[in-house]
Amino acid sequence: MTAVLVVCPHCGGINRVPSERLNDKPVCGKCHKAVLDGLPTNLGSHNFDRFLSNNDLPVVVDFWAAWCSPCKMMAPAFSQLASQMSSQIRFAKVDTEQAQDIAARFNIRSIPTMILFKNGKEVNRVSGALDQTGMKQWLISSL
């Protein structure tokens, strides 16, 4: 039985979940809320590094801003994929206006930009809005 580390999006607790139980709606041992709730996790300076470095599942981060029309157009597709693929990939969002330090660290020059991380390391990125099909194809080809 292989265990997968999963960071709780609610309290930041690190949970060991058997890989064959990822689809069984596991709950956090600390706060008892769903660790794979199917929603994108909002990340900021206070939780970004912990979330990326302690998740064994790949993490895709959407760098966005409230004033960005393409970001708003892409958000529903990102949320739908987060729900559909919650046991395979963690989905997170970083508001570049609120977390300018993170945007600068990853050299975000245009938004929306999505970056896929594995083991805390960037493996691929794409800039510009994608529809759900394009986003899923990009994720699958990047894994």
PDB file of C-alpha atoms in Angstrom:
ATOM      1  CA  MET A   1       0.000   0.000   0.000  1.00  0.00           C
ATOM      2  CA  THR A   2       1.601   3.234  -1.182  1.00  0.00           C
ATOM      3  CA  ALA A   3       0.824   6.413   0.756  1.00  0.00           C
ATOM      4  CA  VAL A   4       0.572   9.830  -0.877  1.00  0.00           C
ATOM      5  CA  LEU A   5       1.185  13.076   0.999  1.00  0.00           C
ATOM      6  CA  VAL A   6      -1.666  15.529   0.561  1.00  0.00           C
ATOM      7  CA  VAL A   7      -1.806  19.024   2.071  1.00  0.00           C
ATOM      8  CA  CYS A   8      -5.176  20.031   3.484  1.00  0.00           C
ATOM      9  CA  PRO A   9      -6.485  23.137   1.667  1.00  0.00           C
ATOM     10  CA  HIS A  10      -8.262  24.271   4.845  1.00  0.00           C
ATOM     11  CA  CYS A  11      -5.678  24.014   7.645  1.00  0.00           C
ATOM     12  CA  GLY A  12      -2.422  23.200   5.836  1.00  0.00           C
ATOM     13  CA  GLY A  13      -2.070  19.861   7.630  1.00  0.00           C
ATOM     14  CA  ILE A  14      -0.047  17.207   5.836  1.00  0.00           C
ATOM     15  CA  ASN A  15      -1.956  13.951   5.448  1.00  0.00           C
ATOM     16  CA  ARG A  16      -0.793  10.492   4.404  1.00  0.00           C
ATOM     17  CA  VAL A  17      -3.467   8.976   2.161  1.00  0.00           C
ATOM     18  CA  PRO A  18      -3.223   5.467   0.692  1.00  0.00           C
ATOM     19  CA  SER A  19      -3.061   5.929  -3.086  1.00  0.00           C
ATOM     20  CA  GLU A  20      -5.921   3.492  -3.644  1.00  0.00           C
ATOM     21  CA  ARG A  21      -8.134   5.651  -1.356  1.00  0.00           C
ATOM     22  CA  LEU A  22      -7.641   8.974  -3.146  1.00  0.00           C
ATOM     23  CA  ASN A  23     -11.087   8.669  -4.746  1.00  0.00           C
ATOM     24  CA  ASP A  24     -12.781   7.907  -1.399  1.00  0.00           C
ATOM     25  CA  LYS A  25     -13.042  11.553  -0.262  1.00  0.00           C
ATOM     26  CA  PRO A  26     -10.288  11.414   2.393  1.00  0.00           C
ATOM     27  CA  VAL A  27     -10.531  13.843   5.322  1.00  0.00           C
ATOM     28  CA  CYS A  28      -7.804  15.726   7.126  1.00  0.00           C
ATOM     29  CA  GLY A  29      -6.568  14.161  10.332  1.00  0.00           C
ATOM     30  CA  LYS A  30      -6.208  17.639  11.839  1.00  0.00           C
ATOM     31  CA  CYS A  31      -9.357  19.604  10.894  1.00  0.00           C
ATOM     32  CA  HIS A  32     -11.528  16.693   9.610  1.00  0.00           C
ATOM     33  CA  LYS A  33     -12.462  18.495   6.376  1.00  0.00           C
ATOM     34  CA  ALA A  34     -12.064  17.018   2.881  1.00  0.00           C
ATOM     35  CA  VAL A  35      -8.456  17.178   1.682  1.00  0.00           C
ATOM     36  CA  LEU A  36      -9.455  16.618  -1.951  1.00  0.00           C
ATOM     37  CA  ASP A  37     -12.550  18.803  -2.015  1.00  0.00           C
ATOM     38  CA  GLY A  38     -12.520  19.371  -5.791  1.00  0.00           C
ATOM     39  CA  LEU A  39     -12.005  23.134  -5.441  1.00  0.00           C
ATOM     40  CA  PRO A  40      -8.965  25.185  -6.368  1.00  0.00           C
ATOM     41  CA  THR A  41      -6.965  26.175  -3.283  1.00  0.00           C
ATOM     42  CA  ASN A  42      -6.166  29.863  -2.890  1.00  0.00           C
ATOM     43  CA  LEU A  43      -2.479  30.263  -2.235  1.00  0.00           C
ATOM     44  CA  GLY A  44      -0.539  33.259  -0.992  1.00  0.00           C
ATOM     45  CA  SER A  45       2.805  34.038   0.559  1.00  0.00           C
ATOM     46  CA  HIS A  46       1.776  32.317   3.803  1.00  0.00           C
ATOM     47  CA  ASN A  47       1.009  28.871   2.325  1.00  0.00           C
ATOM     48  CA  PHE A  48       2.465  28.641  -1.199  1.00  0.00           C
ATOM     49  CA  ASP A  49       5.751  26.867  -0.427  1.00  0.00           C
ATOM     50  CA  ARG A  50       4.219  24.435   2.074  1.00  0.00           C
ATOM     51  CA  PHE A  51       1.460  23.471  -0.376  1.00  0.00           C
ATOM     52  CA  LEU A  52       3.837  22.871  -3.287  1.00  0.00           C
ATOM     53  CA  SER A  53       6.604  21.094  -1.427  1.00  0.00           C
ATOM     54  CA  ASN A  54       4.403  18.741   0.630  1.00  0.00           C
ATOM     55  CA  ASN A  55       1.977  17.429  -2.001  1.00  0.00           C
ATOM     56  CA  ASP A  56       2.997  14.212  -3.716  1.00  0.00           C
ATOM     57  CA  LEU A  57       0.376  14.838  -6.392  1.00  0.00           C
ATOM     58  CA  PRO A  58       1.277  17.302  -9.153  1.00  0.00           C
ATOM     59  CA  VAL A  59       0.053  20.851  -8.517  1.00  0.00           C
ATOM     60  CA  VAL A  60      -1.177  23.205 -11.245  1.00  0.00           C
ATOM     61  CA  VAL A  61      -1.226  26.862 -10.250  1.00  0.00           C
ATOM     62  CA  ASP A  62      -3.296  29.484 -12.064  1.00  0.00           C
ATOM     63  CA  PHE A  63      -1.682  32.919 -11.722  1.00  0.00           C
ATOM     64  CA  TRP A  64      -4.486  35.445 -12.189  1.00  0.00           C
ATOM     65  CA  ALA A  65      -5.811  38.886 -11.192  1.00  0.00           C
ATOM     66  CA  ALA A  66      -9.319  40.187 -10.527  1.00  0.00           C
ATOM     67  CA  TRP A  67      -9.069  42.850 -13.245  1.00  0.00           C
ATOM     68  CA  CYS A  68      -8.080  40.305 -15.951  1.00  0.00           C
ATOM     69  CA  SER A  69     -10.969  39.427 -18.303  1.00  0.00           C
ATOM     70  CA  PRO A  70      -9.292  36.312 -19.792  1.00  0.00           C
ATOM     71  CA  CYS A  71      -8.631  35.107 -16.226  1.00  0.00           C
ATOM     72  CA  LYS A  72     -12.315  35.472 -15.393  1.00  0.00           C
ATOM     73  CA  MET A  73     -13.296  33.647 -18.589  1.00  0.00           C
ATOM     74  CA  MET A  74     -10.944  30.740 -17.800  1.00  0.00           C
ATOM     75  CA  ALA A  75     -11.897  30.400 -14.101  1.00  0.00           C
ATOM     76  CA  PRO A  76     -15.004  28.179 -14.588  1.00  0.00           C
ATOM     77  CA  ALA A  77     -13.067  25.688 -16.746  1.00  0.00           C
ATOM     78  CA  PHE A  78     -10.252  25.605 -14.173  1.00  0.00           C
ATOM     79  CA  SER A  79     -12.772  24.943 -11.391  1.00  0.00           C
ATOM     80  CA  GLN A  80     -14.512  22.202 -13.391  1.00  0.00           C
ATOM     81  CA  LEU A  81     -11.223  20.426 -14.010  1.00  0.00           C
ATOM     82  CA  ALA A  82     -10.338  20.778 -10.328  1.00  0.00           C
ATOM     83  CA  SER A  83     -13.531  18.888  -9.536  1.00  0.00           C
ATOM     84  CA  GLN A  84     -13.012  16.231 -12.215  1.00  0.00           C
ATOM     85  CA  MET A  85      -9.309  15.586 -11.568  1.00  0.00           C
ATOM     86  CA  SER A  86      -9.054  16.157  -7.809  1.00  0.00           C
ATOM     87  CA  SER A  87      -7.551  12.728  -7.084  1.00  0.00           C
ATOM     88  CA  GLN A  88      -4.866  13.111  -9.794  1.00  0.00           C
ATOM     89  CA  ILE A  89      -3.765  16.772  -9.656  1.00  0.00           C
ATOM     90  CA  ARG A  90      -4.042  19.505  -7.038  1.00  0.00           C
ATOM     91  CA  PHE A  91      -5.439  22.786  -8.397  1.00  0.00           C
ATOM     92  CA  ALA A  92      -4.465  26.125  -6.899  1.00  0.00           C
ATOM     93  CA  LYS A  93      -4.797  29.820  -7.674  1.00  0.00           C
ATOM     94  CA  VAL A  94      -2.485  32.737  -6.911  1.00  0.00           C
ATOM     95  CA  ASP A  95      -3.830  36.276  -7.127  1.00  0.00           C
ATOM     96  CA  THR A  96      -0.836  38.130  -8.558  1.00  0.00           C
ATOM     97  CA  GLU A  97      -2.025  41.419  -7.050  1.00  0.00           C
ATOM     98  CA  GLN A  98      -2.107  39.947  -3.534  1.00  0.00           C
ATOM     99  CA  ALA A  99       1.042  37.809  -3.857  1.00  0.00           C
ATOM    100  CA  GLN A 100       3.358  39.940  -5.949  1.00  0.00           C
ATOM    101  CA  ASP A 101       6.399  38.254  -4.384  1.00  0.00           C
ATOM    102  CA  ILE A 102       5.337  34.860  -5.733  1.00  0.00           C
ATOM    103  CA  ALA A 103       4.509  36.285  -9.168  1.00  0.00           C
ATOM    104  CA  ALA A 104       7.951  37.905  -9.278  1.00  0.00           C
ATOM    105  CA  ARG A 105       9.700  34.718  -8.114  1.00  0.00           C
ATOM    106  CA  PHE A 106       8.160  32.789 -11.022  1.00  0.00           C
ATOM    107  CA  ASN A 107       8.660  35.621 -13.509  1.00  0.00           C
ATOM    108  CA  ILE A 108       4.960  35.950 -14.335  1.00  0.00           C
ATOM    109  CA  ARG A 109       4.814  38.467 -17.182  1.00  0.00           C
ATOM    110  CA  SER A 110       1.311  37.848 -18.512  1.00  0.00           C
ATOM    111  CA  ILE A 111      -1.836  36.451 -17.014  1.00  0.00           C
ATOM    112  CA  PRO A 112      -3.423  34.065 -16.925  1.00  0.00           C
ATOM    113  CA  THR A 113      -0.384  31.824 -16.656  1.00  0.00           C
ATOM    114  CA  MET A 114      -0.614  28.250 -15.449  1.00  0.00           C
ATOM    115  CA  ILE A 115       2.407  26.429 -14.084  1.00  0.00           C
ATOM    116  CA  LEU A 116       2.502  22.702 -13.421  1.00  0.00           C
ATOM    117  CA  PHE A 117       4.708  21.602 -10.522  1.00  0.00           C
ATOM    118  CA  LYS A 118       5.886  18.114  -9.599  1.00  0.00           C
ATOM    119  CA  ASN A 119       7.669  17.593  -6.292  1.00  0.00           C
ATOM    120  CA  GLY A 120       7.717  21.358  -5.847  1.00  0.00           C
ATOM    121  CA  LYS A 121       9.568  21.959  -9.133  1.00  0.00           C
ATOM    122  CA  GLU A 122       8.200  23.629 -12.247  1.00  0.00           C
ATOM    123  CA  VAL A 123       7.787  21.166 -15.115  1.00  0.00           C
ATOM    124  CA  ASN A 124       5.726  23.183 -17.611  1.00  0.00           C
ATOM    125  CA  ARG A 125       3.878  26.451 -18.062  1.00  0.00           C
ATOM    126  CA  VAL A 126       1.417  28.008 -20.448  1.00  0.00           C
ATOM    127  CA  SER A 127       0.283  31.615 -20.747  1.00  0.00           C
ATOM    128  CA  GLY A 128      -3.066  32.749 -22.068  1.00  0.00           C
ATOM    129  CA  ALA A 129      -6.602  31.573 -21.465  1.00  0.00           C
ATOM    130  CA  LEU A 130      -7.488  27.993 -22.373  1.00  0.00           C
ATOM    131  CA  ASP A 131     -10.867  26.329 -22.560  1.00  0.00           C
ATOM    132  CA  GLN A 132     -11.495  23.178 -20.553  1.00  0.00           C
ATOM    133  CA  THR A 133     -10.481  20.822 -23.380  1.00  0.00           C
ATOM    134  CA  GLY A 134      -7.254  22.710 -24.102  1.00  0.00           C
ATOM    135  CA  MET A 135      -6.405  22.905 -20.412  1.00  0.00           C
ATOM    136  CA  LYS A 136      -6.953  19.176 -19.905  1.00  0.00           C
ATOM    137  CA  GLN A 137      -4.876  18.317 -22.991  1.00  0.00           C
ATOM    138  CA  TRP A 138      -2.059  20.571 -21.745  1.00  0.00           C
ATOM    139  CA  LEU A 139      -2.132  18.954 -18.290  1.00  0.00           C
ATOM    140  CA  ILE A 140      -2.178  15.390 -19.594  1.00  0.00           C
ATOM    141  CA  SER A 141       0.649  16.035 -22.059  1.00  0.00           C
ATOM    142  CA  SER A 142       2.696  17.702 -19.277  1.00  0.00           C
ATOM    143  CA  LEU A 143       2.413  14.867 -16.773  1.00  0.00           C
TER     144      LEU A 143
END
